[in-house]
PDB file of C-alpha atoms in Angstrom:
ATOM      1  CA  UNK H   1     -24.285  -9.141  81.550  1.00 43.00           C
ATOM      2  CA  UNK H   2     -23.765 -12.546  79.006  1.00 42.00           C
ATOM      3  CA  UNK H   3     -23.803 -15.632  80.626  1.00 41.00           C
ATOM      4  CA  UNK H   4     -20.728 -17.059  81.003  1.00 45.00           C
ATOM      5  CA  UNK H   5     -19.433 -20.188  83.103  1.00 46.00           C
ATOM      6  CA  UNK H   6     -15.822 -19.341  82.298  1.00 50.00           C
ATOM      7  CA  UNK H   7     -15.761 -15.888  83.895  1.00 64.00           C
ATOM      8  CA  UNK H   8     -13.095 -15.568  86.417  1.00 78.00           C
ATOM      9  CA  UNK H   9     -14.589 -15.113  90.539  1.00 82.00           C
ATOM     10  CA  UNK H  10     -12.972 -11.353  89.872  1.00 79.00           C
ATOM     11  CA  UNK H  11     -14.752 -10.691  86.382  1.00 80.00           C
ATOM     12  CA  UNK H  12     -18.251 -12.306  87.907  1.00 87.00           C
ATOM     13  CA  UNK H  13     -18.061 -10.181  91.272  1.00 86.00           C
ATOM     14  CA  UNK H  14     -17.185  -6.584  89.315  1.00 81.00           C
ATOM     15  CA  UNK H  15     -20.215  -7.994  87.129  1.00 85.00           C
ATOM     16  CA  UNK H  16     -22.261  -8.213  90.103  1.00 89.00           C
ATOM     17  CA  UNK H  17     -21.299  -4.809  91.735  1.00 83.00           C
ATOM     18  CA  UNK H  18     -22.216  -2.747  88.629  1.00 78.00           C
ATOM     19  CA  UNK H  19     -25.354  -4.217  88.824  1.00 82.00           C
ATOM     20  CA  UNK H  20     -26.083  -3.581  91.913  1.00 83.00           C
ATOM     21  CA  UNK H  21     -25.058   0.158  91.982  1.00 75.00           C
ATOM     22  CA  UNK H  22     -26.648   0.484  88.784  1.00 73.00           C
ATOM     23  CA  UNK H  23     -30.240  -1.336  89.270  1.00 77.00           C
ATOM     24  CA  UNK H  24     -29.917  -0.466  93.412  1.00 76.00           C
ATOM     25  CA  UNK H  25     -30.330  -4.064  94.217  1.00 82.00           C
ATOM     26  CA  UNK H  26     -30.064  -7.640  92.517  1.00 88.00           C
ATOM     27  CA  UNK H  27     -31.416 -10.898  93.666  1.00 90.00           C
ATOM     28  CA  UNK H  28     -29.878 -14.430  93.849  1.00 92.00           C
ATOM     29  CA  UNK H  29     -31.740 -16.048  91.200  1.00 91.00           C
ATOM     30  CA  UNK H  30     -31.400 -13.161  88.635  1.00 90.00           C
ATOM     31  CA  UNK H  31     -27.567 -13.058  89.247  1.00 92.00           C
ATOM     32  CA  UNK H  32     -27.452 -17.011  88.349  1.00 92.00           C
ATOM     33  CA  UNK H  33     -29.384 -16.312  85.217  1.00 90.00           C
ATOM     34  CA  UNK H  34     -27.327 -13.816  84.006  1.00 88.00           C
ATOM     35  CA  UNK H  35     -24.119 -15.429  84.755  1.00 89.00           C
ATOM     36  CA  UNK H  36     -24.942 -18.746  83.865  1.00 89.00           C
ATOM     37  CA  UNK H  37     -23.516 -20.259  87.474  1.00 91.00           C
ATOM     38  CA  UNK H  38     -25.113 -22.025  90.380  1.00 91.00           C
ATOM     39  CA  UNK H  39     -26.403 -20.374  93.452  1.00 91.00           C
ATOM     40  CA  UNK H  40     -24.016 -21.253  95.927  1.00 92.00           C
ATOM     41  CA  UNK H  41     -21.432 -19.450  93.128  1.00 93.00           C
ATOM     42  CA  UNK H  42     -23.205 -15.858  93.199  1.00 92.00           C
ATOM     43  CA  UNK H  43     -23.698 -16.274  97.057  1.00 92.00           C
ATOM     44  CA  UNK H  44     -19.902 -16.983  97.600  1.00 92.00           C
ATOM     45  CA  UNK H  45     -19.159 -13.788  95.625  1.00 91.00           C
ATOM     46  CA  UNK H  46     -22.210 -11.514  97.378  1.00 92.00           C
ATOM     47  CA  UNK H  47     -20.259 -12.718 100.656  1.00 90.00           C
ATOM     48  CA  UNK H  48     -17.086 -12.185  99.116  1.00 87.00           C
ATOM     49  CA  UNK H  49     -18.368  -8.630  98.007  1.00 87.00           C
ATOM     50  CA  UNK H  50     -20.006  -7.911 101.748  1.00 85.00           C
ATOM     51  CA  UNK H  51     -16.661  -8.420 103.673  1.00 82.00           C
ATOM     52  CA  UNK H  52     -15.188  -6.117 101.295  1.00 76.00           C
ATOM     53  CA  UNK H  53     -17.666  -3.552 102.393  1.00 74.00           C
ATOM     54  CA  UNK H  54     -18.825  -2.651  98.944  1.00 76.00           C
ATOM     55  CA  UNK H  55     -22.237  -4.426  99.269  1.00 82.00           C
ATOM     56  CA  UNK H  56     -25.162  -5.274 101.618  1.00 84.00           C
ATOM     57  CA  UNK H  57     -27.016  -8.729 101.569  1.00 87.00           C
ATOM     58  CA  UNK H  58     -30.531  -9.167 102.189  1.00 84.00           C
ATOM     59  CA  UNK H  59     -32.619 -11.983 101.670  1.00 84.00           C
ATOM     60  CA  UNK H  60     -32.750 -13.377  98.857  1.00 86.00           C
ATOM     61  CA  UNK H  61     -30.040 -11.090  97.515  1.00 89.00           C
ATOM     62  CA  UNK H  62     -28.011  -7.513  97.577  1.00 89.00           C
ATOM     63  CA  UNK H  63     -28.295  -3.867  97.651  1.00 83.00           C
ATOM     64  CA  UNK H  64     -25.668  -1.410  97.772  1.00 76.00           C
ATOM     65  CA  UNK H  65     -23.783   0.215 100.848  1.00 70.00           C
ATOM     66  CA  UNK H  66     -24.744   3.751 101.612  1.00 60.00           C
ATOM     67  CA  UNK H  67     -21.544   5.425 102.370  1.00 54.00           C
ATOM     68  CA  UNK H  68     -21.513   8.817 104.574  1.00 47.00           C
ATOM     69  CA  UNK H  69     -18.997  11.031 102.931  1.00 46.00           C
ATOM     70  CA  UNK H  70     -17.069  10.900 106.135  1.00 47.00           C
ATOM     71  CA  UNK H  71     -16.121   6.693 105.140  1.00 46.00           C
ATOM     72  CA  UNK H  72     -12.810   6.118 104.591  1.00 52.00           C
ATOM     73  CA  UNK H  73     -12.491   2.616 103.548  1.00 55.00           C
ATOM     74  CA  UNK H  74      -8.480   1.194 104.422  1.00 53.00           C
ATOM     75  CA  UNK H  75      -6.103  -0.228 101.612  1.00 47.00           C
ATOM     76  CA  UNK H  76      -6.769  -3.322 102.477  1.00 50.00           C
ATOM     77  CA  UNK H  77     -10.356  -3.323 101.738  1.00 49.00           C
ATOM     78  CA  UNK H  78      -9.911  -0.894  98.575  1.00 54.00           C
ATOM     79  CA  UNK H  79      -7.356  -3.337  97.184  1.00 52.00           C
ATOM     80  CA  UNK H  80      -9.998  -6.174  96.291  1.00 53.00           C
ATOM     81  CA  UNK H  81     -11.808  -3.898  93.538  1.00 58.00           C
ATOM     82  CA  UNK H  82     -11.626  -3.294  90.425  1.00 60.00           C
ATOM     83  CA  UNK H  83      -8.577  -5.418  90.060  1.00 76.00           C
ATOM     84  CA  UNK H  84      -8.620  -5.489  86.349  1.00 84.00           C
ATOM     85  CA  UNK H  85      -9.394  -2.092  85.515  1.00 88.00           C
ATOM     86  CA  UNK H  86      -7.304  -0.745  87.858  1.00 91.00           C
ATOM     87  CA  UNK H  87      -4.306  -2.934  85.964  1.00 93.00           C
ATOM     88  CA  UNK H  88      -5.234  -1.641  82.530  1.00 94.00           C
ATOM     89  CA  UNK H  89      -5.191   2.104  84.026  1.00 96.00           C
ATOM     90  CA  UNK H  90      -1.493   1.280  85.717  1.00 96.00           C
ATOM     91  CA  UNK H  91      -0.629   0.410  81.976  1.00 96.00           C
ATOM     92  CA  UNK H  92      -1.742   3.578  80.303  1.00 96.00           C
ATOM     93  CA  UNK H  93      -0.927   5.809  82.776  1.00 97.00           C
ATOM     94  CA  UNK H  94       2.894   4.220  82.743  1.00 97.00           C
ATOM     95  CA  UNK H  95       2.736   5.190  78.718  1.00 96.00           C
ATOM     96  CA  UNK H  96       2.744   8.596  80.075  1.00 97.00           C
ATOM     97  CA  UNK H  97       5.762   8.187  81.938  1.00 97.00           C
ATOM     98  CA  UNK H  98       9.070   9.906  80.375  1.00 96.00           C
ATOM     99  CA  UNK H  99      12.553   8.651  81.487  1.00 96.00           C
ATOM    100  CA  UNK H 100      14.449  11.235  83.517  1.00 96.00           C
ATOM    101  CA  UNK H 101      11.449  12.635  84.714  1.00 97.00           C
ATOM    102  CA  UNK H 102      10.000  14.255  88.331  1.00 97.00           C
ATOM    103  CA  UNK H 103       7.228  12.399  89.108  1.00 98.00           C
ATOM    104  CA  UNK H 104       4.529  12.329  92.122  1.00 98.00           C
ATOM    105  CA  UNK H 105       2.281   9.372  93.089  1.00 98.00           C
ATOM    106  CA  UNK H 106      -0.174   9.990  95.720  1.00 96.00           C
ATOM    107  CA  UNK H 107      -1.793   7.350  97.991  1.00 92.00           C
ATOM    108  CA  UNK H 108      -4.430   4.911  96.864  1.00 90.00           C
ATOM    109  CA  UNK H 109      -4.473   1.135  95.473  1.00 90.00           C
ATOM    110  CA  UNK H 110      -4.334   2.641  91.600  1.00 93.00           C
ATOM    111  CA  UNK H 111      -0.942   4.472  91.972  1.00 96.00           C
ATOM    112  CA  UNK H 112       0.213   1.250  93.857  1.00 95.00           C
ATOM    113  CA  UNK H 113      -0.247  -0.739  90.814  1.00 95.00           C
ATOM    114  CA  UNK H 114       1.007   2.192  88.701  1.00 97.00           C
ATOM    115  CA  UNK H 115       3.676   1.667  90.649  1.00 97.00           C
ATOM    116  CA  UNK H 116       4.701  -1.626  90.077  1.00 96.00           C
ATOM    117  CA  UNK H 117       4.896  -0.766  86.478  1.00 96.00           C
ATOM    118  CA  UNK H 118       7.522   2.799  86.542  1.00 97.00           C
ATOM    119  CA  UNK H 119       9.920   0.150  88.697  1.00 94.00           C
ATOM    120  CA  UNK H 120      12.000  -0.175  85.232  1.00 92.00           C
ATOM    121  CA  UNK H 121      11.816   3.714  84.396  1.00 95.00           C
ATOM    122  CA  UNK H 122      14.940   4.467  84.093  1.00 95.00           C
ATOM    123  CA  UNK H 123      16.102   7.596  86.591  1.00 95.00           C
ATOM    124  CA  UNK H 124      13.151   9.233  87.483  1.00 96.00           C
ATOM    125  CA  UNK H 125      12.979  10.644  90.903  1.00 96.00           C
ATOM    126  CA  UNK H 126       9.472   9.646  92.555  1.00 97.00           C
ATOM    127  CA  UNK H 127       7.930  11.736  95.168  1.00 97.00           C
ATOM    128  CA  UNK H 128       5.381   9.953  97.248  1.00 96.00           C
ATOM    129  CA  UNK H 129       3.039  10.432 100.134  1.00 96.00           C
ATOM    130  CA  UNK H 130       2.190   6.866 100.039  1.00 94.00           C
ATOM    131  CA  UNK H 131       3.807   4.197 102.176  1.00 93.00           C
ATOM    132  CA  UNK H 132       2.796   1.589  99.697  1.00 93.00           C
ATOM    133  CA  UNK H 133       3.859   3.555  96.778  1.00 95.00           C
ATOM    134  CA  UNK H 134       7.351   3.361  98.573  1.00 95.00           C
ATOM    135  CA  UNK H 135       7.558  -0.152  99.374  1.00 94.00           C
ATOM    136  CA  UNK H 136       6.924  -1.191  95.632  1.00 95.00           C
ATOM    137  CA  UNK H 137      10.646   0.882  94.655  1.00 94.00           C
ATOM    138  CA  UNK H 138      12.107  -0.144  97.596  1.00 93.00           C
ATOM    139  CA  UNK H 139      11.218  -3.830  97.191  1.00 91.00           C
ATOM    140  CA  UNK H 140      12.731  -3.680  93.574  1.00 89.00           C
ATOM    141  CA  UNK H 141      16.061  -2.538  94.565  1.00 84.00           C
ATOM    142  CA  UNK H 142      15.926  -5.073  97.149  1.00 82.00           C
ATOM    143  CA  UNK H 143      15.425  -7.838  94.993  1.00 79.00           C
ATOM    144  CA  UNK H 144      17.612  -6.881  91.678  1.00 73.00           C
ATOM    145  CA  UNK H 145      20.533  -5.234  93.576  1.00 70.00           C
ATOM    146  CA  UNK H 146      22.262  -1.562  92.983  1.00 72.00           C
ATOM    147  CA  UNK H 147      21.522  -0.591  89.470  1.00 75.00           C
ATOM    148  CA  UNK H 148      22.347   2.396  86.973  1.00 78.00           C
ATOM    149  CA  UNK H 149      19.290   4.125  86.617  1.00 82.00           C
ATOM    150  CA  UNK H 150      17.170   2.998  89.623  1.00 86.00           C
ATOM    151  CA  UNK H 151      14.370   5.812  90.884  1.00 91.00           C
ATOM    152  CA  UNK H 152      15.503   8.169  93.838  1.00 92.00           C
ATOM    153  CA  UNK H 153      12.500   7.594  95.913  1.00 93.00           C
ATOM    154  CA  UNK H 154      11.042  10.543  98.113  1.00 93.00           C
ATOM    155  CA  UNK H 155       9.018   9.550 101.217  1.00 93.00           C
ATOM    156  CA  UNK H 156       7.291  12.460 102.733  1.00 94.00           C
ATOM    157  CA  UNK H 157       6.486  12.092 106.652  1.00 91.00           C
ATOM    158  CA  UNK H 158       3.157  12.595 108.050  1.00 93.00           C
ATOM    159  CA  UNK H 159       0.319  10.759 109.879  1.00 92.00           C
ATOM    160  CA  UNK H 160      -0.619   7.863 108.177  1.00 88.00           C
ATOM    161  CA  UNK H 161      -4.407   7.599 107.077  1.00 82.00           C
ATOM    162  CA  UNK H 162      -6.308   4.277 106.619  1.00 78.00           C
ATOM    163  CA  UNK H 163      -5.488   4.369 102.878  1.00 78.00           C
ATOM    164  CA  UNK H 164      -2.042   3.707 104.138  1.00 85.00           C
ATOM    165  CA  UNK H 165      -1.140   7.513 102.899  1.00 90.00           C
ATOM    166  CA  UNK H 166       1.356  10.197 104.826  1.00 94.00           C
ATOM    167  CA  UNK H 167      -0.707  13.399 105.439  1.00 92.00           C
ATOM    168  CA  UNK H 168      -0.350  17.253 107.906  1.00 93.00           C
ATOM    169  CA  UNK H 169       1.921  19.750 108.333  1.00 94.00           C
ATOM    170  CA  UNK H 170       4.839  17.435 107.693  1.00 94.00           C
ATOM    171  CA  UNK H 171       3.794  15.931 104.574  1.00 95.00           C
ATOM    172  CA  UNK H 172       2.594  19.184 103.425  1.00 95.00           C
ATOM    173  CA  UNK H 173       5.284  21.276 104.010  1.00 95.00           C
ATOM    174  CA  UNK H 174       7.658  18.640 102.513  1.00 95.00           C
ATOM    175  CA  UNK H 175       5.785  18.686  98.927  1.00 96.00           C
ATOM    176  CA  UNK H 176       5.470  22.565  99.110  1.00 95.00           C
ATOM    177  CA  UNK H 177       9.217  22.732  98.574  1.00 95.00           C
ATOM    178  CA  UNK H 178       9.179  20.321  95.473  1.00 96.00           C
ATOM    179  CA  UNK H 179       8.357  20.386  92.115  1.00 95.00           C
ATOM    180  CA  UNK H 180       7.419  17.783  89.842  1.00 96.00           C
ATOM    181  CA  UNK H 181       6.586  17.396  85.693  1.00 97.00           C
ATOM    182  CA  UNK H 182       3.545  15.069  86.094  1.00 98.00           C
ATOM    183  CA  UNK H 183       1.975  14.251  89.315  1.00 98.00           C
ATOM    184  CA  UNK H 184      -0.366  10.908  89.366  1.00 98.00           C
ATOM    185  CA  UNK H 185      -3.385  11.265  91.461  1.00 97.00           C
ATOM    186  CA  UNK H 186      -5.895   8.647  93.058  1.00 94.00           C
ATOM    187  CA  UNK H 187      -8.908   9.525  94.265  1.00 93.00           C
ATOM    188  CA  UNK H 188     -12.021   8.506  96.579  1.00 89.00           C
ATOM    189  CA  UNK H 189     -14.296  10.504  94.587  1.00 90.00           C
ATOM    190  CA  UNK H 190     -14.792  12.395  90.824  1.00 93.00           C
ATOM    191  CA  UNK H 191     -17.681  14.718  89.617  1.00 90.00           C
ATOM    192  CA  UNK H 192     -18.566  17.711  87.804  1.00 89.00           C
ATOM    193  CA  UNK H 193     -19.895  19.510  89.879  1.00 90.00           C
ATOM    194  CA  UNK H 194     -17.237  18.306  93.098  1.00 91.00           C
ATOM    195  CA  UNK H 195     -14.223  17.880  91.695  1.00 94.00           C
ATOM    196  CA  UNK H 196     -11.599  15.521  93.226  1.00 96.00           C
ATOM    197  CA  UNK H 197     -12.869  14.499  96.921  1.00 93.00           C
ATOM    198  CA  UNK H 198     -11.680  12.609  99.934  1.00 89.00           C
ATOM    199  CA  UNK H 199     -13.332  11.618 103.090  1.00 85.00           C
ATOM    200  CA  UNK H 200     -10.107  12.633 104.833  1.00 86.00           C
ATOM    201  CA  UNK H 201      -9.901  16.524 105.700  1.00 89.00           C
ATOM    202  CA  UNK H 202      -5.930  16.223 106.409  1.00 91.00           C
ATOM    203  CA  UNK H 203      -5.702  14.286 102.661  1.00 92.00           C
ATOM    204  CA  UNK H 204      -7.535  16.727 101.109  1.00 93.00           C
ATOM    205  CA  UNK H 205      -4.760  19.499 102.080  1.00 95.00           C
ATOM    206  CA  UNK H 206      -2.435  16.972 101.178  1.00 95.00           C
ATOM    207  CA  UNK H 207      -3.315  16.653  98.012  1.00 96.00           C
ATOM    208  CA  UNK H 208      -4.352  20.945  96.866  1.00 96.00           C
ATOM    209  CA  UNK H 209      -0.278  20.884  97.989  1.00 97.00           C
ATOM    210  CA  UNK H 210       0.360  18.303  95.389  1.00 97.00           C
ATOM    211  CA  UNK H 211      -1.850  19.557  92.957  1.00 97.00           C
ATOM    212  CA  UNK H 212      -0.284  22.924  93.211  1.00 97.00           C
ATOM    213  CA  UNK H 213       3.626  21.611  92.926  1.00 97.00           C
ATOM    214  CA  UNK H 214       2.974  19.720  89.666  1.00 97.00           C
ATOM    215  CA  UNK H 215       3.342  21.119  86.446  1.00 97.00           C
ATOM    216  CA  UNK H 216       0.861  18.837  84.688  1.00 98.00           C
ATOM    217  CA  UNK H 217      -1.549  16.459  86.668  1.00 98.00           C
ATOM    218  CA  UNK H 218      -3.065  12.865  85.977  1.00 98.00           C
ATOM    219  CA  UNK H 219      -6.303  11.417  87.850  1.00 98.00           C
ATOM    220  CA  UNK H 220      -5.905   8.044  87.798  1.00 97.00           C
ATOM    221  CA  UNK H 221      -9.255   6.401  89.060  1.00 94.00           C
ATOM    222  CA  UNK H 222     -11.516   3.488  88.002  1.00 91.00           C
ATOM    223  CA  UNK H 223     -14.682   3.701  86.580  1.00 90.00           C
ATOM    224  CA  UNK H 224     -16.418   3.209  89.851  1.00 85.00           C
ATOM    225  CA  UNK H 225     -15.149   6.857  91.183  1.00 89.00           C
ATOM    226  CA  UNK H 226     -17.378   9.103  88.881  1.00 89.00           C
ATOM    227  CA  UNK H 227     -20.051  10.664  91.036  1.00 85.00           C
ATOM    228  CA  UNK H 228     -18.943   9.686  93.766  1.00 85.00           C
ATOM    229  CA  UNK H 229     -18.602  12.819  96.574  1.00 85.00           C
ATOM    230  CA  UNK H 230     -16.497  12.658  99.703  1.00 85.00           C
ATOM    231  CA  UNK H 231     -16.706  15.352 102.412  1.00 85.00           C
ATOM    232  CA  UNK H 232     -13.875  17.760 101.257  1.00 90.00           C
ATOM    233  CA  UNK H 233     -13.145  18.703  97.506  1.00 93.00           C
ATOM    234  CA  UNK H 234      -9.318  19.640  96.926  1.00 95.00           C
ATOM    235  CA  UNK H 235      -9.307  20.418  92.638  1.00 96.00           C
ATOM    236  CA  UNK H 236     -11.655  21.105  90.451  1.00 95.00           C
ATOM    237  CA  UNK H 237     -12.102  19.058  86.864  1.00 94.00           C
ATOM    238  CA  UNK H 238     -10.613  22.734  85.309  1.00 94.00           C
ATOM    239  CA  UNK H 239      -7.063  21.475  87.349  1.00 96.00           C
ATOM    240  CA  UNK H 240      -6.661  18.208  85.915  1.00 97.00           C
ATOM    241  CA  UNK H 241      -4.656  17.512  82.442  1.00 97.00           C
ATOM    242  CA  UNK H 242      -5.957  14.200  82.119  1.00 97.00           C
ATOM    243  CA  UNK H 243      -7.609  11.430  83.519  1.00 97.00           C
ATOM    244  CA  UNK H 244      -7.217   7.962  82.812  1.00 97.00           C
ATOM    245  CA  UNK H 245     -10.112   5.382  83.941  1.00 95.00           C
ATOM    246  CA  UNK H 246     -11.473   2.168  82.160  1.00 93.00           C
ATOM    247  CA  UNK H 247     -13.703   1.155  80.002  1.00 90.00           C
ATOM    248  CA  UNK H 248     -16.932   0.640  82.035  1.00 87.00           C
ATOM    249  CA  UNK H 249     -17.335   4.467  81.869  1.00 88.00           C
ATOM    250  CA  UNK H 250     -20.466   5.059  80.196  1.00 85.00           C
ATOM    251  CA  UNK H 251     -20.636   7.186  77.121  1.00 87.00           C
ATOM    252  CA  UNK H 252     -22.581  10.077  78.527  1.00 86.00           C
ATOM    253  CA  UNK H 253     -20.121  10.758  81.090  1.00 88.00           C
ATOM    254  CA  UNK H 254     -17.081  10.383  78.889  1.00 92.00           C
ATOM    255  CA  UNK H 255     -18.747  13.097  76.607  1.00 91.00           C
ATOM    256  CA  UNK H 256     -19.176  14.964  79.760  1.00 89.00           C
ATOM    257  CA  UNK H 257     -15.694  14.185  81.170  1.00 92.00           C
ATOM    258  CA  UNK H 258     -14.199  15.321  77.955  1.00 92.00           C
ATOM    259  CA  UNK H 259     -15.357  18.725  77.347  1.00 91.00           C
ATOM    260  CA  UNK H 260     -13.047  19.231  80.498  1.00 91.00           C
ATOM    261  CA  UNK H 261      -9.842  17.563  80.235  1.00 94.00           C
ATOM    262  CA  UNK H 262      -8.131  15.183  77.797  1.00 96.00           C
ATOM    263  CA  UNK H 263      -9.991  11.357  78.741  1.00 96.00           C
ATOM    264  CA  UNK H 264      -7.533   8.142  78.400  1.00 96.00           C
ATOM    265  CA  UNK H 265      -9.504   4.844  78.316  1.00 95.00           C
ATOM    266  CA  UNK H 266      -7.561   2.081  79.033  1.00 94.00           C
ATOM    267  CA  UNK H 267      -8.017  -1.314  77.198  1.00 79.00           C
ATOM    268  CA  UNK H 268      -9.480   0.604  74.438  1.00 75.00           C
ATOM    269  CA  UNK H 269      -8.265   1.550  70.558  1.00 63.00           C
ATOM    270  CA  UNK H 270      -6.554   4.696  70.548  1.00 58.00           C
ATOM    271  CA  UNK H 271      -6.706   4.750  74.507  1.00 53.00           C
ATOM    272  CA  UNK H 272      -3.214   7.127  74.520  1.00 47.00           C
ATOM    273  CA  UNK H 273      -5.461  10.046  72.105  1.00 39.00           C
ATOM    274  CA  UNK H 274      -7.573  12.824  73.210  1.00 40.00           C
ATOM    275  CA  UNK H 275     -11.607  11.794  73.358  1.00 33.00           C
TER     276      UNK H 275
END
């Protein structure tokens, strides 16, 4: 990390939590070295970081939360991260995006900001499990009126998760019956060896049925997702097309990444060509 008094509180703090998950810990007084800010500065953002639930302070410092696989942080809490990366992956992943076309977005805080960029799409017809995901369309009727060529939005039912998503029998059943060109997928998790993972059991069913109705699928996830394992896989890296993610992936695992499926790194040169 460069020192750097202009960094904005969301730059410093996704600074800070790649540190920590990297090194396993920072302290105080390293952070305010590195950053080139006071103090009270890197202890507003480790408390900032803590109520988010994506850190543990200590004295003199921070170490990282140990998550069971079972943890199933809400939207609300998921929404805070990764804020900029997860905008640059909403603009890539939109690139992909053909007028006229089926799509599927599945729950998570990624395809909500996807979202908020396929609003001006002309007629595609969006199936979505997520509440969220929803709103965003439905909002942007609201506000510009009846309009040639808005998105026919498909809400499945279900029991709504934590991650504000519609999941079961109903939800499952619904999407069984559809088929869609290009299905966009968040996830809690990404590995080699585990696949796509979720914390949620009734998700992960959720989203094999989605996985199964598209005809080409997307991962949409963050940097922060790769080796991470939540207790039920539902697709192996063999089932994805592509997967678009930022640019804090480190080499090694984009070479590793990309002997599997084509890699799209947002924010980067030639971010729309095969790795």
């Amino acid at each position: 990390m460069s020192e750097n008094q202009n960094l904005l509180a969301e730059q410093r703090r996704a600074l800070i939590l790649d540190e920590v998950r990297r090194r396993g810990g920072v302290r105080v007084n390293e952070l305010t070295r590195k950053l080139g800010v006071s103090d009270m500065t890197v202890r507003r953002d480790l408390d900032a970081l803590a109520r988010q639930g994506v850190l543990e302070k200590v004295h003199g410092g921070a170490v990282p939360v140990v998550e069971a696989s079972t943890h199933e942080p809400g939207f609300e809490a998921k929404s805070g991260l990764e804020l900029t990366a997860k905008e640059d992956i909403a603009k890539a992943a939109a690139e992909l995006v053909a007028p006229g076309s089926a799509i599927a977005l599945s729950g998570g805080t990624t395809t909500f900001a996807l979202a908020h960029h396929l609003v001006d799409v002309p007629d595609l017809t969006v199936v979505t499990n997520s509440v969220r995901v929803a709103d965003v369309f439905h909002m942007a009727q609201r506000s510009s009126g009846p309009r040639q060529g808005a998105a026919t939005v498909v809400l499945t039912g279900g029991v709504r998760t934590p991650s504000d998503s519609l999941v079961g029998p109903v939800a499952d059943q619904a999407i069984a019956a559809l088929h869609f060109d290009l299905l966009f997928l968040g996830v809690h998790g990404i590995s080699a060896e585990a696949g796509l993972s979720t914390p949620n059991l009734a998700e992960a069913e959720t989203n094999r049925r989605l996985v199964q109705s598209a005809r080409r699928v997307v991962v949409v996830a963050d940097h922060t997702k790769w080796g991470v394992v939540g207790l039920s896989s539902f697709a192996a890296l063999e089932q994805v097309d592509t997967l678009v993610t930022d640019a804090g992936l480190p080499g090694a695992e984009r070479a590793e990444i990309s002997e599997l499926l084509r890699l799209v790194v947002a924010g980067e040169p030639g971010e729309g060509t095969d790795i």
